[in-house]
Amino acid sequence: MITTSPALRACYLDTVSTIEEPLAAAIVERCPAVDQLTAQVLAAGVGAAAKLALRQWLHSTSAATSMKGFVVPSGSLPTLIRTALTPLAPALDGAATRLHPEGAHPAPHSCHIEA
């Protein structure tokens, strides 16, 4: 139903933006050397990547459906999200290294961000 209704699909995709604020807060909490603006920019990038991955996933449908009007997205959503996050890895790594200069090893549960 989400894939066949443009309004419903847009609403569903917009819910991804709700992760930005808590994600920015988590980045600041885990990486105290990262300023709030940088955390917000990184969180917005992650939100945009997730939204684009969802959009692509919802538009890639399987031809095999059991009921008329029922569309099944095909492919792996986790794989699409990982792929969409890949270009952000250098920025996320850069934020993480602000706390840990070259050669220093992060302490457990410190600033470590994985895409």
PDB file of C-alpha atoms in Angstrom:
ATOM      1  CA  MET A   1       0.000   0.000   0.000  1.00  0.00           C
ATOM      2  CA  ILE A   2       2.851   2.372   0.793  1.00  0.00           C
ATOM      3  CA  THR A   3       4.416   1.785  -2.612  1.00  0.00           C
ATOM      4  CA  THR A   4       1.197   2.466  -4.519  1.00  0.00           C
ATOM      5  CA  SER A   5       0.173   5.639  -2.657  1.00  0.00           C
ATOM      6  CA  PRO A   6       2.454   8.637  -3.330  1.00  0.00           C
ATOM      7  CA  ALA A   7       1.142  10.540  -0.281  1.00  0.00           C
ATOM      8  CA  LEU A   8       1.617   7.561   2.027  1.00  0.00           C
ATOM      9  CA  ARG A   9       5.059   6.872   0.576  1.00  0.00           C
ATOM     10  CA  ALA A  10       6.119  10.517   1.140  1.00  0.00           C
ATOM     11  CA  CYS A  11       4.863  10.391   4.734  1.00  0.00           C
ATOM     12  CA  TYR A  12       6.734   7.142   5.351  1.00  0.00           C
ATOM     13  CA  LEU A  13       9.948   8.575   3.912  1.00  0.00           C
ATOM     14  CA  ASP A  14       9.590  11.735   6.015  1.00  0.00           C
ATOM     15  CA  THR A  15       9.564   9.676   9.205  1.00  0.00           C
ATOM     16  CA  VAL A  16      13.246   8.945   8.584  1.00  0.00           C
ATOM     17  CA  SER A  17      14.054  12.589   9.386  1.00  0.00           C
ATOM     18  CA  THR A  18      12.899  11.968  12.959  1.00  0.00           C
ATOM     19  CA  ILE A  19      16.174  10.132  13.607  1.00  0.00           C
ATOM     20  CA  GLU A  20      18.295  13.238  13.027  1.00  0.00           C
ATOM     21  CA  GLU A  21      17.911  14.915  16.430  1.00  0.00           C
ATOM     22  CA  PRO A  22      18.501  11.809  18.572  1.00  0.00           C
ATOM     23  CA  LEU A  23      21.363  10.761  16.288  1.00  0.00           C
ATOM     24  CA  ALA A  24      23.043  14.177  16.646  1.00  0.00           C
ATOM     25  CA  ALA A  25      22.675  13.910  20.423  1.00  0.00           C
ATOM     26  CA  ALA A  26      24.210  10.419  20.362  1.00  0.00           C
ATOM     27  CA  ILE A  27      27.154  11.647  18.282  1.00  0.00           C
ATOM     28  CA  VAL A  28      27.841  14.470  20.758  1.00  0.00           C
ATOM     29  CA  GLU A  29      27.498  12.058  23.680  1.00  0.00           C
ATOM     30  CA  ARG A  30      29.896   9.495  22.185  1.00  0.00           C
ATOM     31  CA  CYS A  31      32.274  12.082  20.712  1.00  0.00           C
ATOM     32  CA  PRO A  32      32.469  15.021  23.139  1.00  0.00           C
ATOM     33  CA  ALA A  33      35.057  16.790  20.941  1.00  0.00           C
ATOM     34  CA  VAL A  34      32.485  17.074  18.126  1.00  0.00           C
ATOM     35  CA  ASP A  35      30.574  20.347  18.202  1.00  0.00           C
ATOM     36  CA  GLN A  36      26.780  20.441  17.964  1.00  0.00           C
ATOM     37  CA  LEU A  37      26.704  21.825  14.408  1.00  0.00           C
ATOM     38  CA  THR A  38      29.002  19.085  13.104  1.00  0.00           C
ATOM     39  CA  ALA A  39      26.895  16.457  14.869  1.00  0.00           C
ATOM     40  CA  GLN A  40      23.735  17.897  13.298  1.00  0.00           C
ATOM     41  CA  VAL A  41      25.323  17.923   9.837  1.00  0.00           C
ATOM     42  CA  LEU A  42      26.483  14.313  10.226  1.00  0.00           C
ATOM     43  CA  ALA A  43      23.054  13.270  11.507  1.00  0.00           C
ATOM     44  CA  ALA A  44      21.346  15.035   8.588  1.00  0.00           C
ATOM     45  CA  GLY A  45      23.661  13.210   6.188  1.00  0.00           C
ATOM     46  CA  VAL A  46      22.810   9.871   7.762  1.00  0.00           C
ATOM     47  CA  GLY A  47      19.102  10.751   7.644  1.00  0.00           C
ATOM     48  CA  ALA A  48      19.345  11.728   3.969  1.00  0.00           C
ATOM     49  CA  ALA A  49      21.202   8.514   3.134  1.00  0.00           C
ATOM     50  CA  ALA A  50      18.577   6.419   4.935  1.00  0.00           C
ATOM     51  CA  LYS A  51      15.758   8.308   3.211  1.00  0.00           C
ATOM     52  CA  LEU A  52      17.296   7.802  -0.230  1.00  0.00           C
ATOM     53  CA  ALA A  53      17.863   4.105   0.455  1.00  0.00           C
ATOM     54  CA  LEU A  54      14.241   3.717   1.565  1.00  0.00           C
ATOM     55  CA  ARG A  55      13.006   5.593  -1.495  1.00  0.00           C
ATOM     56  CA  GLN A  56      15.031   3.353  -3.806  1.00  0.00           C
ATOM     57  CA  TRP A  57      13.873   0.228  -1.967  1.00  0.00           C
ATOM     58  CA  LEU A  58      10.218   1.256  -2.178  1.00  0.00           C
ATOM     59  CA  HIS A  59      10.535   1.913  -5.909  1.00  0.00           C
ATOM     60  CA  SER A  60      12.270  -1.401  -6.630  1.00  0.00           C
ATOM     61  CA  THR A  61       9.393  -3.827  -6.654  1.00  0.00           C
ATOM     62  CA  SER A  62       9.107  -7.511  -7.303  1.00  0.00           C
ATOM     63  CA  ALA A  63       7.006  -8.581 -10.255  1.00  0.00           C
ATOM     64  CA  ALA A  64       5.680 -11.555  -8.316  1.00  0.00           C
ATOM     65  CA  THR A  65       2.707 -10.463  -6.251  1.00  0.00           C
ATOM     66  CA  SER A  66      -0.122 -12.557  -4.933  1.00  0.00           C
ATOM     67  CA  MET A  67      -2.811  -9.863  -4.865  1.00  0.00           C
ATOM     68  CA  LYS A  68      -3.612  -7.151  -7.369  1.00  0.00           C
ATOM     69  CA  GLY A  69      -2.479  -3.768  -6.055  1.00  0.00           C
ATOM     70  CA  PHE A  70      -0.105  -5.309  -3.528  1.00  0.00           C
ATOM     71  CA  VAL A  71       3.483  -4.419  -4.329  1.00  0.00           C
ATOM     72  CA  VAL A  72       6.442  -6.088  -2.631  1.00  0.00           C
ATOM     73  CA  PRO A  73       9.725  -4.143  -2.551  1.00  0.00           C
ATOM     74  CA  SER A  74      12.621  -6.272  -3.735  1.00  0.00           C
ATOM     75  CA  GLY A  75      16.221  -6.328  -2.648  1.00  0.00           C
ATOM     76  CA  SER A  76      17.815  -5.897   0.728  1.00  0.00           C
ATOM     77  CA  LEU A  77      17.001  -2.692   2.603  1.00  0.00           C
ATOM     78  CA  PRO A  78      19.966  -3.134   5.003  1.00  0.00           C
ATOM     79  CA  THR A  79      22.316  -3.474   2.021  1.00  0.00           C
ATOM     80  CA  LEU A  80      20.879  -0.341   0.401  1.00  0.00           C
ATOM     81  CA  ILE A  81      21.268   1.600   3.653  1.00  0.00           C
ATOM     82  CA  ARG A  82      24.887   0.446   4.057  1.00  0.00           C
ATOM     83  CA  THR A  83      25.601   1.430   0.451  1.00  0.00           C
ATOM     84  CA  ALA A  84      23.993   4.844   0.940  1.00  0.00           C
ATOM     85  CA  LEU A  85      26.026   5.426   4.118  1.00  0.00           C
ATOM     86  CA  THR A  86      29.351   4.480   2.498  1.00  0.00           C
ATOM     87  CA  PRO A  87      30.116   7.980   1.138  1.00  0.00           C
ATOM     88  CA  LEU A  88      29.620   9.389   4.654  1.00  0.00           C
ATOM     89  CA  ALA A  89      32.186   7.061   6.234  1.00  0.00           C
ATOM     90  CA  PRO A  90      35.116   9.507   5.823  1.00  0.00           C
ATOM     91  CA  ALA A  91      33.155  12.302   7.521  1.00  0.00           C
ATOM     92  CA  LEU A  92      32.049  10.020  10.350  1.00  0.00           C
ATOM     93  CA  ASP A  93      35.596   8.707  10.737  1.00  0.00           C
ATOM     94  CA  GLY A  94      36.889  12.287  10.713  1.00  0.00           C
ATOM     95  CA  ALA A  95      34.550  13.203  13.553  1.00  0.00           C
ATOM     96  CA  ALA A  96      35.689  10.144  15.478  1.00  0.00           C
ATOM     97  CA  THR A  97      39.380  11.010  15.059  1.00  0.00           C
ATOM     98  CA  ARG A  98      38.861  14.479  16.527  1.00  0.00           C
ATOM     99  CA  LEU A  99      38.794  12.782  19.884  1.00  0.00           C
ATOM    100  CA  HIS A 100      41.567  10.324  19.087  1.00  0.00           C
ATOM    101  CA  PRO A 101      44.587  11.855  17.337  1.00  0.00           C
ATOM    102  CA  GLU A 102      46.586   9.729  14.912  1.00  0.00           C
ATOM    103  CA  GLY A 103      48.211   6.803  16.624  1.00  0.00           C
ATOM    104  CA  ALA A 104      45.964   6.943  19.690  1.00  0.00           C
ATOM    105  CA  HIS A 105      43.576   4.077  20.257  1.00  0.00           C
ATOM    106  CA  PRO A 106      40.011   4.814  21.371  1.00  0.00           C
ATOM    107  CA  ALA A 107      39.017   3.659  24.803  1.00  0.00           C
ATOM    108  CA  PRO A 108      36.138   1.167  24.983  1.00  0.00           C
ATOM    109  CA  HIS A 109      32.766   2.859  24.507  1.00  0.00           C
ATOM    110  CA  SER A 110      34.383   6.103  23.391  1.00  0.00           C
ATOM    111  CA  CYS A 111      33.971   7.791  20.054  1.00  0.00           C
ATOM    112  CA  HIS A 112      33.621   4.957  17.560  1.00  0.00           C
ATOM    113  CA  ILE A 113      31.158   5.357  14.722  1.00  0.00           C
ATOM    114  CA  GLU A 114      30.337   2.566  12.274  1.00  0.00           C
ATOM    115  CA  ALA A 115      28.249   2.926   9.151  1.00  0.00           C
TER     116      ALA A 115
END
